mmCIF file of N, CA and C in Angstrom:
data_model
loop_
_atom_site.group_PDB
_atom_site.id
_atom_site.type_symbol
_atom_site.label_atom_id
_atom_site.label_comp_id
_atom_site.label_asym_id
_atom_site.label_seq_id
_atom_site.Cartn_x
_atom_site.Cartn_y
_atom_site.Cartn_z
ATOM 1 N N UNK A 1 108.463 75.467 -16.128
ATOM 2 C CA UNK A 1 108.795 74.706 -16.851
ATOM 3 C C UNK A 1 110.771 74.312 -17.097
ATOM 4 N N UNK A 2 110.912 74.746 -15.412
ATOM 5 C CA UNK A 2 111.908 74.346 -14.436
ATOM 6 C C UNK A 2 111.950 73.238 -13.875
ATOM 7 N N UNK A 3 110.291 72.623 -13.259
ATOM 8 C CA UNK A 3 109.940 71.847 -12.577
ATOM 9 C C UNK A 3 109.818 70.894 -13.314
ATOM 10 N N UNK A 4 109.338 71.426 -15.013
ATOM 11 C CA UNK A 4 109.276 70.219 -16.051
ATOM 12 C C UNK A 4 111.115 69.011 -16.318
ATOM 13 N N UNK A 5 111.686 70.238 -16.645
ATOM 14 C CA UNK A 5 113.420 69.720 -16.417
ATOM 15 C C UNK A 5 113.625 68.556 -15.252
ATOM 16 N N UNK A 6 113.346 69.341 -13.920
ATOM 17 C CA UNK A 6 113.990 69.172 -13.106
ATOM 18 C C UNK A 6 113.438 67.498 -13.047
ATOM 19 N N UNK A 7 112.051 67.411 -13.093
ATOM 20 C CA UNK A 7 111.371 65.874 -12.928
ATOM 21 C C UNK A 7 111.407 64.619 -14.284
ATOM 22 N N UNK A 8 112.182 65.607 -15.407
ATOM 23 C CA UNK A 8 112.466 64.884 -16.548
ATOM 24 C C UNK A 8 114.088 64.220 -15.914
ATOM 25 N N UNK A 9 114.705 64.730 -15.697
ATOM 26 C CA UNK A 9 116.401 64.196 -15.241
ATOM 27 C C UNK A 9 115.925 63.420 -13.919
ATOM 28 N N UNK A 10 115.273 64.057 -12.972
ATOM 29 C CA UNK A 10 114.956 62.438 -12.071
ATOM 30 C C UNK A 10 114.865 61.183 -12.435
ATOM 31 N N UNK A 11 113.358 61.221 -13.296
ATOM 32 C CA UNK A 11 112.871 59.529 -14.182
ATOM 33 C C UNK A 11 113.930 59.687 -15.173
ATOM 34 N N UNK A 12 115.589 59.964 -15.549
ATOM 35 C CA UNK A 12 116.425 59.486 -17.006
ATOM 36 C C UNK A 12 117.130 59.087 -15.902
ATOM 37 N N UNK A 13 117.490 59.475 -14.826
ATOM 38 C CA UNK A 13 118.440 59.176 -13.444
ATOM 39 C C UNK A 13 117.585 58.084 -13.125
ATOM 40 N N UNK A 14 116.325 57.605 -12.767
ATOM 41 C CA UNK A 14 116.161 56.227 -12.100
ATOM 42 C C UNK A 14 115.952 55.187 -13.081
ATOM 43 N N UNK A 15 115.984 55.628 -14.412
ATOM 44 C CA UNK A 15 115.410 54.477 -15.558
ATOM 45 C C UNK A 15 116.718 54.178 -16.239
ATOM 46 N N UNK A 16 118.521 55.202 -15.498
ATOM 47 C CA UNK A 16 118.643 54.971 -15.779
ATOM 48 C C UNK A 16 119.342 53.957 -15.057
ATOM 49 N N UNK A 17 119.461 53.877 -13.827
ATOM 50 C CA UNK A 17 119.778 52.842 -12.244
ATOM 51 C C UNK A 17 119.385 51.434 -13.142
ATOM 52 N N UNK A 18 117.678 51.864 -12.932
ATOM 53 C CA UNK A 18 117.126 50.465 -13.167
ATOM 54 C C UNK A 18 118.098 49.526 -14.483
ATOM 55 N N UNK A 19 118.483 50.418 -15.412
ATOM 56 C CA UNK A 19 119.488 49.526 -16.418
ATOM 57 C C UNK A 19 120.446 48.974 -16.479
ATOM 58 N N UNK A 20 120.959 50.256 -14.939
ATOM 59 C CA UNK A 20 122.470 49.312 -15.127
ATOM 60 C C UNK A 20 121.712 48.140 -13.639
ATOM 61 N N UNK A 21 120.790 48.199 -13.488
ATOM 62 C CA UNK A 21 121.174 47.067 -12.481
ATOM 63 C C UNK A 21 120.638 45.550 -13.275
ATOM 64 N N UNK A 22 119.658 45.756 -14.266
ATOM 65 C CA UNK A 22 119.042 44.661 -14.730
ATOM 66 C C UNK A 22 120.423 44.089 -15.910
ATOM 67 N N UNK A 23 121.089 45.389 -16.576
ATOM 68 C CA UNK A 23 122.428 45.308 -16.765
ATOM 69 C C UNK A 23 123.743 43.750 -16.026
ATOM 70 N N UNK A 24 124.004 44.094 -15.075
ATOM 71 C CA UNK A 24 124.659 44.274 -14.268
ATOM 72 C C UNK A 24 124.209 42.095 -13.649
ATOM 73 N N UNK A 25 123.063 43.001 -13.664
ATOM 74 C CA UNK A 25 122.625 41.121 -13.250
ATOM 75 C C UNK A 25 121.985 39.512 -14.228
ATOM 76 N N UNK A 26 122.151 40.210 -16.088
ATOM 77 C CA UNK A 26 122.909 39.809 -17.252
ATOM 78 C C UNK A 26 124.432 39.702 -16.908
ATOM 79 N N UNK A 27 125.047 40.210 -16.725
ATOM 80 C CA UNK A 27 126.131 40.450 -16.842
ATOM 81 C C UNK A 27 127.553 39.180 -16.859
ATOM 82 N N UNK A 28 128.639 38.876 -16.592
ATOM 83 C CA UNK A 28 129.896 38.091 -17.078
ATOM 84 C C UNK A 28 129.409 38.116 -15.389
ATOM 85 N N UNK A 29 129.543 39.138 -14.638
ATOM 86 C CA UNK A 29 129.913 39.462 -13.230
ATOM 87 C C UNK A 29 129.456 37.973 -12.702
ATOM 88 N N UNK A 30 127.760 37.717 -13.120
ATOM 89 C CA UNK A 30 127.356 36.468 -11.979
ATOM 90 C C UNK A 30 126.489 36.885 -11.328
ATOM 91 N N UNK A 31 126.386 38.464 -11.171
ATOM 92 C CA UNK A 31 125.388 39.113 -9.998
ATOM 93 C C UNK A 31 124.011 38.029 -10.722
ATOM 94 N N UNK A 32 123.342 37.828 -9.653
ATOM 95 C CA UNK A 32 122.382 37.555 -9.124
ATOM 96 C C UNK A 32 121.710 35.904 -10.237
ATOM 97 N N UNK A 33 122.836 35.559 -10.177
ATOM 98 C CA UNK A 33 122.924 34.134 -10.508
ATOM 99 C C UNK A 33 122.880 33.233 -9.900
ATOM 100 N N UNK A 34 122.895 32.007 -9.704
ATOM 101 C CA UNK A 34 123.232 30.687 -8.932
ATOM 102 C C UNK A 34 124.437 30.454 -9.561
ATOM 103 N N UNK A 35 124.963 29.787 -8.153
ATOM 104 C CA UNK A 35 126.420 29.163 -7.995
ATOM 105 C C UNK A 35 125.788 27.506 -9.029
ATOM 106 N N UNK A 36 127.294 26.856 -9.786
ATOM 107 C CA UNK A 36 126.973 25.486 -10.479
ATOM 108 C C UNK A 36 127.216 25.114 -9.028
ATOM 109 N N UNK A 37 125.705 24.390 -8.996
ATOM 110 C CA UNK A 37 125.859 22.733 -8.009
ATOM 111 C C UNK A 37 126.517 21.440 -8.332
ATOM 112 N N UNK A 38 127.181 20.806 -7.583
ATOM 113 C CA UNK A 38 128.295 19.888 -7.592
ATOM 114 C C UNK A 38 127.471 18.446 -7.141
ATOM 115 N N UNK A 39 126.464 17.978 -7.830
ATOM 116 C CA UNK A 39 126.035 17.068 -7.590
ATOM 117 C C UNK A 39 126.889 16.078 -7.172
ATOM 118 N N UNK A 40 128.069 15.300 -7.345
ATOM 119 C CA UNK A 40 129.078 14.931 -6.543
ATOM 120 C C UNK A 40 129.534 15.674 -5.002
ATOM 121 N N UNK A 41 128.870 16.222 -4.654
ATOM 122 C CA UNK A 41 128.991 17.207 -2.612
ATOM 123 C C UNK A 41 129.475 15.887 -2.188
ATOM 124 N N UNK A 42 130.613 16.137 -1.474
ATOM 125 C CA UNK A 42 130.792 14.260 -0.509
ATOM 126 C C UNK A 42 129.809 15.353 0.825
ATOM 127 N N UNK A 43 128.707 13.753 1.430
ATOM 128 C CA UNK A 43 128.499 14.018 2.089
ATOM 129 C C UNK A 43 128.899 14.142 3.324
ATOM 130 N N UNK A 44 129.903 15.530 3.842
ATOM 131 C CA UNK A 44 130.770 15.061 5.063
ATOM 132 C C UNK A 44 129.888 14.609 6.310
ATOM 133 N N UNK A 45 128.549 15.467 6.508
ATOM 134 C CA UNK A 45 127.746 15.310 7.948
ATOM 135 C C UNK A 45 126.543 14.280 7.705
ATOM 136 N N UNK A 46 127.561 12.473 6.947
ATOM 137 C CA UNK A 46 126.401 12.250 6.559
ATOM 138 C C UNK A 46 125.361 11.699 8.144
ATOM 139 N N UNK A 47 126.313 11.906 8.912
ATOM 140 C CA UNK A 47 125.373 10.435 10.020
ATOM 141 C C UNK A 47 124.326 11.999 10.787
ATOM 142 N N UNK A 48 124.979 12.944 10.557
ATOM 143 C CA UNK A 48 123.646 13.343 11.292
ATOM 144 C C UNK A 48 122.868 14.503 10.417
ATOM 145 N N UNK A 49 123.257 13.347 9.184
ATOM 146 C CA UNK A 49 121.666 14.082 7.754
ATOM 147 C C UNK A 49 120.861 13.060 8.306
ATOM 148 N N UNK A 50 121.515 12.161 8.190
ATOM 149 C CA UNK A 50 120.405 10.753 8.620
ATOM 150 C C UNK A 50 119.500 11.186 10.481
ATOM 151 N N UNK A 51 120.428 11.300 10.932
ATOM 152 C CA UNK A 51 119.718 11.222 12.839
ATOM 153 C C UNK A 51 118.246 12.006 12.711
ATOM 154 N N UNK A 52 119.173 13.758 11.508
ATOM 155 C CA UNK A 52 117.881 14.317 11.906
ATOM 156 C C UNK A 52 116.801 13.535 10.793
ATOM 157 N N UNK A 53 116.564 12.621 9.356
ATOM 158 C CA UNK A 53 115.893 12.799 8.433
ATOM 159 C C UNK A 53 115.129 11.833 9.025
ATOM 160 N N UNK A 54 115.814 10.749 10.239
ATOM 161 C CA UNK A 54 114.885 9.902 11.257
ATOM 162 C C UNK A 54 114.092 10.606 12.312
ATOM 163 N N UNK A 55 114.633 11.218 12.682
ATOM 164 C CA UNK A 55 114.253 12.591 13.865
ATOM 165 C C UNK A 55 112.874 12.900 13.118
ATOM 166 N N UNK A 56 112.164 13.030 11.945
ATOM 167 C CA UNK A 56 111.698 13.752 11.431
ATOM 168 C C UNK A 56 110.572 12.710 10.943
ATOM 169 N N UNK A 57 111.362 11.540 10.897
ATOM 170 C CA UNK A 57 110.441 10.306 9.678
ATOM 171 C C UNK A 57 110.642 9.071 10.607
ATOM 172 N N UNK A 58 110.679 8.858 11.788
ATOM 173 C CA UNK A 58 111.016 7.766 12.600
ATOM 174 C C UNK A 58 110.013 6.290 12.562
ATOM 175 N N UNK A 59 109.178 6.377 12.153
ATOM 176 C CA UNK A 59 107.919 5.111 12.188
ATOM 177 C C UNK A 59 108.005 3.869 12.431
ATOM 178 N N UNK A 60 108.657 3.589 10.716
ATOM 179 C CA UNK A 60 109.404 2.514 10.884
ATOM 180 C C UNK A 60 110.309 1.900 10.930
ATOM 181 N N UNK A 61 111.372 2.445 11.872
ATOM 182 C CA UNK A 61 112.225 1.736 12.275
ATOM 183 C C UNK A 61 112.598 2.213 13.972
ATOM 184 N N UNK A 62 111.290 2.805 14.737
ATOM 185 C CA UNK A 62 110.982 2.918 15.609
ATOM 186 C C UNK A 62 111.640 2.610 17.183
ATOM 187 N N UNK A 63 111.481 0.703 16.523
ATOM 188 C CA UNK A 63 111.734 -0.498 17.078
ATOM 189 C C UNK A 63 112.957 -1.115 16.408
ATOM 190 N N UNK A 64 113.813 -0.184 16.425
ATOM 191 C CA UNK A 64 115.525 -1.126 16.669
ATOM 192 C C UNK A 64 115.930 -1.283 17.372
ATOM 193 N N UNK A 65 116.273 -2.288 17.253
ATOM 194 C CA UNK A 65 117.092 -2.563 18.799
ATOM 195 C C UNK A 65 119.099 -2.790 18.326
ATOM 196 N N UNK A 66 119.782 -2.647 16.916
ATOM 197 C CA UNK A 66 120.950 -2.921 16.984
ATOM 198 C C UNK A 66 120.890 -2.004 15.085
ATOM 199 N N UNK A 67 121.821 -0.412 14.677
ATOM 200 C CA UNK A 67 121.746 -0.288 13.599
ATOM 201 C C UNK A 67 122.921 -0.699 13.486
ATOM 202 N N UNK A 68 123.287 -0.330 11.451
ATOM 203 C CA UNK A 68 124.554 0.121 11.211
ATOM 204 C C UNK A 68 124.868 0.322 10.032
ATOM 205 N N UNK A 69 125.427 1.921 9.876
ATOM 206 C CA UNK A 69 125.267 2.337 9.074
ATOM 207 C C UNK A 69 126.542 1.989 7.651
ATOM 208 N N UNK A 70 126.460 2.507 6.386
ATOM 209 C CA UNK A 70 128.081 2.705 5.456
ATOM 210 C C UNK A 70 128.706 3.751 5.342
ATOM 211 N N UNK A 71 129.786 3.608 5.360
ATOM 212 C CA UNK A 71 130.175 4.822 4.721
ATOM 213 C C UNK A 71 129.754 5.848 3.401
ATOM 214 N N UNK A 72 129.750 7.337 2.696
ATOM 215 C CA UNK A 72 129.566 7.439 1.815
ATOM 216 C C UNK A 72 130.472 6.513 0.795
ATOM 217 N N UNK A 73 129.749 5.934 -0.668
ATOM 218 C CA UNK A 73 130.184 5.809 -1.583
ATOM 219 C C UNK A 73 129.000 6.457 -3.062
ATOM 220 N N UNK A 74 130.669 6.359 -3.727
ATOM 221 C CA UNK A 74 129.659 6.007 -5.181
ATOM 222 C C UNK A 74 129.293 5.643 -5.698
ATOM 223 N N UNK A 75 128.252 5.146 -6.232
ATOM 224 C CA UNK A 75 127.485 4.159 -7.289
ATOM 225 C C UNK A 75 126.207 4.802 -8.542
ATOM 226 N N UNK A 76 126.799 4.651 -9.704
ATOM 227 C CA UNK A 76 125.952 4.676 -11.035
ATOM 228 C C UNK A 76 124.488 4.605 -10.090
ATOM 229 N N UNK A 77 123.410 5.760 -11.211
ATOM 230 C CA UNK A 77 122.282 5.555 -10.977
ATOM 231 C C UNK A 77 121.796 5.914 -11.898
ATOM 232 N N UNK A 78 121.096 4.892 -12.685
ATOM 233 C CA UNK A 78 121.260 5.717 -14.152
ATOM 234 C C UNK A 78 122.340 5.762 -14.935
ATOM 235 N N UNK A 79 122.607 6.960 -15.815
ATOM 236 C CA UNK A 79 123.305 7.547 -16.306
ATOM 237 C C UNK A 79 124.600 8.300 -15.120
ATOM 238 N N UNK A 80 124.189 8.995 -14.044
ATOM 239 C CA UNK A 80 124.845 9.550 -13.303
ATOM 240 C C UNK A 80 125.776 8.496 -11.617
ATOM 241 N N UNK A 81 126.263 9.256 -11.528
ATOM 242 C CA UNK A 81 126.966 8.985 -10.704
ATOM 243 C C UNK A 81 126.810 10.071 -8.890
ATOM 244 N N UNK A 82 126.060 8.921 -8.037
ATOM 245 C CA UNK A 82 125.953 9.389 -6.844
ATOM 246 C C UNK A 82 126.430 8.833 -5.159
ATOM 247 N N UNK A 83 126.411 9.602 -4.354
ATOM 248 C CA UNK A 83 127.458 9.423 -3.113
ATOM 249 C C UNK A 83 125.793 8.745 -2.748
ATOM 250 N N UNK A 84 126.136 7.692 -2.242
ATOM 251 C CA UNK A 84 124.306 7.012 -0.633
ATOM 252 C C UNK A 84 125.642 5.710 0.156
ATOM 253 N N UNK A 85 124.901 5.798 1.356
ATOM 254 C CA UNK A 85 124.995 4.960 1.724
ATOM 255 C C UNK A 85 123.796 4.041 2.598
ATOM 256 N N UNK A 86 123.852 3.322 3.397
ATOM 257 C CA UNK A 86 122.954 2.021 3.432
ATOM 258 C C UNK A 86 122.949 2.127 4.800
ATOM 259 N N UNK A 87 121.722 2.394 5.566
ATOM 260 C CA UNK A 87 121.424 1.940 6.889
ATOM 261 C C UNK A 87 120.775 0.574 7.462
ATOM 262 N N UNK A 88 121.348 -0.168 8.510
ATOM 263 C CA UNK A 88 120.737 -1.439 8.628
ATOM 264 C C UNK A 88 119.938 -1.517 10.200
ATOM 265 N N UNK A 89 118.985 -1.812 10.389
ATOM 266 C CA UNK A 89 118.066 -1.677 11.604
ATOM 267 C C UNK A 89 117.411 -3.285 12.099
ATOM 268 N N UNK A 90 118.465 -3.806 12.577
ATOM 269 C CA UNK A 90 117.795 -4.871 13.584
ATOM 270 C C UNK A 90 116.559 -4.687 14.116
ATOM 271 N N UNK A 91 115.316 -5.357 14.087
ATOM 272 C CA UNK A 91 113.687 -4.525 15.062
ATOM 273 C C UNK A 91 113.403 -6.094 15.340
ATOM 274 N N UNK A 92 112.589 -6.465 16.351
ATOM 275 C CA UNK A 92 112.131 -7.421 16.077
ATOM 276 C C UNK A 92 110.798 -7.929 15.650
ATOM 277 N N UNK A 93 110.666 -7.276 14.457
ATOM 278 C CA UNK A 93 109.918 -7.629 13.916
ATOM 279 C C UNK A 93 110.517 -7.818 11.843
ATOM 280 N N UNK A 94 111.965 -7.895 12.388
ATOM 281 C CA UNK A 94 112.604 -7.908 11.138
ATOM 282 C C UNK A 94 113.724 -6.759 10.617
ATOM 283 N N UNK A 95 114.669 -7.196 9.436
ATOM 284 C CA UNK A 95 115.983 -6.148 9.360
ATOM 285 C C UNK A 95 114.708 -5.005 8.659
ATOM 286 N N UNK A 96 115.599 -3.642 8.504
ATOM 287 C CA UNK A 96 114.784 -3.090 7.828
ATOM 288 C C UNK A 96 116.349 -2.268 6.924
ATOM 289 N N UNK A 97 116.188 -2.572 5.691
ATOM 290 C CA UNK A 97 117.666 -1.632 5.009
ATOM 291 C C UNK A 97 117.442 -1.261 4.501
ATOM 292 N N UNK A 98 117.873 0.419 4.657
ATOM 293 C CA UNK A 98 117.490 1.712 3.721
ATOM 294 C C UNK A 98 119.151 1.708 2.356
ATOM 295 N N UNK A 99 118.262 2.866 1.402
ATOM 296 C CA UNK A 99 119.438 3.623 0.307
ATOM 297 C C UNK A 99 118.907 4.626 1.248
ATOM 298 N N UNK A 100 119.980 5.287 1.118
ATOM 299 C CA UNK A 100 120.343 6.768 1.523
ATOM 300 C C UNK A 100 121.401 7.684 0.613
ATOM 301 N N UNK A 101 120.863 8.034 -0.011
ATOM 302 C CA UNK A 101 121.537 8.593 -1.725
ATOM 303 C C UNK A 101 120.860 10.458 -1.035
ATOM 304 N N UNK A 102 122.289 11.052 -1.548
ATOM 305 C CA UNK A 102 122.648 12.217 -1.422
ATOM 306 C C UNK A 102 123.109 13.280 -2.558
ATOM 307 N N UNK A 103 122.094 13.750 -3.386
ATOM 308 C CA UNK A 103 122.844 15.031 -4.278
ATOM 309 C C UNK A 103 123.338 16.289 -3.854
ATOM 310 N N UNK A 104 124.125 16.571 -4.461
ATOM 311 C CA UNK A 104 125.385 17.731 -3.440
ATOM 312 C C UNK A 104 125.278 17.621 -2.141
ATOM 313 N N UNK A 105 125.742 16.664 -1.074
ATOM 314 C CA UNK A 105 126.136 16.608 0.048
ATOM 315 C C UNK A 105 124.808 16.745 1.189
ATOM 316 N N UNK A 106 122.819 16.453 0.465
ATOM 317 C CA UNK A 106 122.072 16.635 1.328
ATOM 318 C C UNK A 106 121.760 15.514 1.004
ATOM 319 N N UNK A 107 120.735 15.218 2.206
ATOM 320 C CA UNK A 107 119.958 13.653 1.660
ATOM 321 C C UNK A 107 118.753 14.063 0.162
ATOM 322 N N UNK A 108 118.341 12.862 -0.979
ATOM 323 C CA UNK A 108 118.525 13.438 -1.637
ATOM 324 C C UNK A 108 116.667 12.076 -1.611
ATOM 325 N N UNK A 109 116.853 10.818 -1.452
ATOM 326 C CA UNK A 109 116.613 10.277 -0.665
ATOM 327 C C UNK A 109 116.267 9.408 0.232
ATOM 328 N N UNK A 110 115.836 8.813 0.904
ATOM 329 C CA UNK A 110 115.074 8.268 1.734
ATOM 330 C C UNK A 110 114.879 6.842 1.423
ATOM 331 N N UNK A 111 115.194 5.685 0.624
ATOM 332 C CA UNK A 111 113.845 4.504 0.189
ATOM 333 C C UNK A 111 114.636 3.210 1.162
ATOM 334 N N UNK A 112 113.156 2.272 0.542
ATOM 335 C CA UNK A 112 113.794 0.245 0.805
ATOM 336 C C UNK A 112 114.792 0.980 -0.314
ATOM 337 N N UNK A 113 116.052 -0.682 0.547
ATOM 338 C CA UNK A 113 117.212 -0.873 -0.012
ATOM 339 C C UNK A 113 116.919 -2.291 -0.572
ATOM 340 N N UNK A 114 116.970 -1.966 -2.297
ATOM 341 C CA UNK A 114 116.593 -3.703 -2.207
ATOM 342 C C UNK A 114 117.751 -4.846 -2.605
ATOM 343 N N UNK A 115 117.235 -5.771 -3.014
ATOM 344 C CA UNK A 115 118.053 -7.261 -1.923
ATOM 345 C C UNK A 115 119.441 -7.364 -2.637
ATOM 346 N N UNK A 116 120.293 -6.282 -3.788
ATOM 347 C CA UNK A 116 121.563 -6.772 -3.841
ATOM 348 C C UNK A 116 121.911 -5.119 -3.337
ATOM 349 N N UNK A 117 121.412 -3.771 -3.548
ATOM 350 C CA UNK A 117 122.446 -2.230 -3.322
ATOM 351 C C UNK A 117 122.759 -2.482 -2.255
ATOM 352 N N UNK A 118 122.683 -3.310 -1.369
ATOM 353 C CA UNK A 118 123.761 -3.080 -0.281
ATOM 354 C C UNK A 118 124.029 -4.129 0.717
ATOM 355 N N UNK A 119 124.477 -5.346 -0.303
ATOM 356 C CA UNK A 119 125.390 -6.340 -0.315
ATOM 357 C C UNK A 119 127.110 -5.921 -0.423
ATOM 358 N N UNK A 120 127.578 -4.906 -1.084
ATOM 359 C CA UNK A 120 128.952 -5.102 -1.407
ATOM 360 C C UNK A 120 129.111 -4.265 0.088
ATOM 361 N N UNK A 121 128.782 -3.579 0.833
ATOM 362 C CA UNK A 121 128.747 -2.421 1.188
ATOM 363 C C UNK A 121 129.791 -2.836 2.865
ATOM 364 N N UNK A 122 130.555 -2.157 3.296
ATOM 365 C CA UNK A 122 130.753 -1.919 4.705
ATOM 366 C C UNK A 122 130.619 -1.648 6.328
ATOM 367 N N UNK A 123 129.473 -2.432 6.506
ATOM 368 C CA UNK A 123 129.016 -1.930 8.038
ATOM 369 C C UNK A 123 129.413 -1.625 8.853
ATOM 370 N N UNK A 124 129.426 -0.233 9.002
ATOM 371 C CA UNK A 124 129.809 -0.118 11.346
ATOM 372 C C UNK A 124 128.848 0.080 11.760
ATOM 373 N N UNK A 125 129.583 -0.117 12.942
ATOM 374 C CA UNK A 125 128.189 0.377 14.185
ATOM 375 C C UNK A 125 127.814 1.880 14.065
ATOM 376 N N UNK A 126 126.703 2.250 14.425
ATOM 377 C CA UNK A 126 125.589 3.766 14.960
ATOM 378 C C UNK A 126 125.280 3.913 15.456
ATOM 379 N N UNK A 127 125.325 3.517 16.991
ATOM 380 C CA UNK A 127 125.131 3.961 18.420
ATOM 381 C C UNK A 127 124.120 5.039 18.504
ATOM 382 N N UNK A 128 124.732 6.314 17.781
ATOM 383 C CA UNK A 128 123.851 7.722 17.788
ATOM 384 C C UNK A 128 122.816 7.360 17.972
ATOM 385 N N UNK A 129 122.705 5.897 16.189
ATOM 386 C CA UNK A 129 120.825 6.309 15.527
ATOM 387 C C UNK A 129 120.176 4.917 17.035
ATOM 388 N N UNK A 130 120.246 4.416 17.875
ATOM 389 C CA UNK A 130 119.760 3.819 18.917
ATOM 390 C C UNK A 130 119.452 4.968 19.901
ATOM 391 N N UNK A 131 120.425 5.838 20.232
ATOM 392 C CA UNK A 131 120.229 6.643 21.615
ATOM 393 C C UNK A 131 119.110 7.827 20.719
ATOM 394 N N UNK A 132 119.208 7.949 19.371
ATOM 395 C CA UNK A 132 118.401 8.967 18.890
ATOM 396 C C UNK A 132 116.819 8.411 19.341
ATOM 397 N N UNK A 133 116.784 7.148 18.846
ATOM 398 C CA UNK A 133 115.753 6.258 18.593
ATOM 399 C C UNK A 133 114.699 6.457 20.369
ATOM 400 N N UNK A 134 115.714 6.121 21.452
ATOM 401 C CA UNK A 134 115.460 5.535 22.685
ATOM 402 C C UNK A 134 114.517 7.303 22.874
ATOM 403 N N UNK A 135 115.216 8.869 22.643
ATOM 404 C CA UNK A 135 114.972 9.559 23.267
ATOM 405 C C UNK A 135 113.312 9.552 21.947
ATOM 406 N N UNK A 136 112.904 9.423 21.118
ATOM 407 C CA UNK A 136 112.496 9.795 20.241
ATOM 408 C C UNK A 136 110.808 8.459 21.185
ATOM 409 N N UNK A 137 111.188 7.902 21.423
ATOM 410 C CA UNK A 137 109.984 6.725 22.445
ATOM 411 C C UNK A 137 109.218 7.351 23.465
ATOM 412 N N UNK A 138 110.526 8.255 24.222
ATOM 413 C CA UNK A 138 110.476 8.341 25.483
ATOM 414 C C UNK A 138 109.488 10.096 24.981
ATOM 415 N N UNK A 139 109.672 10.510 24.189
ATOM 416 C CA UNK A 139 108.841 11.991 23.728
ATOM 417 C C UNK A 139 107.181 11.449 23.646
ATOM 418 N N UNK A 140 107.278 10.037 23.166
ATOM 419 C CA UNK A 140 105.874 9.699 22.155
ATOM 420 C C UNK A 140 105.039 9.434 23.455
#
């Protein structure tokens, strides 16, 4: 009989611990919940992020001889605003303009810029981009 009582107490304590943990997950303390994400967090490391992206997807930009990039700016996309930058790469086979859209400070889209999307931006030299492309060519 004493053994049944001990087992019953151990099971009761275990059940109470599980209930407390479950309750804490649903409580106002925020345990187990993700923090709210700011979709328009400024992309502090936008140049490094673009370089990392291109390192993994270099194909169409590999022959660039000149590269420029714009500073991050907010722009309306549908019903929401997002930070974006424009990347321009001049190559012997023509000019490529890319629009890089950020969500919560990280690259969300890396797409071809349409004809008027990057007209109003101010470009600045991006020599790090060309240096990285040279390294990628040497690896191949």
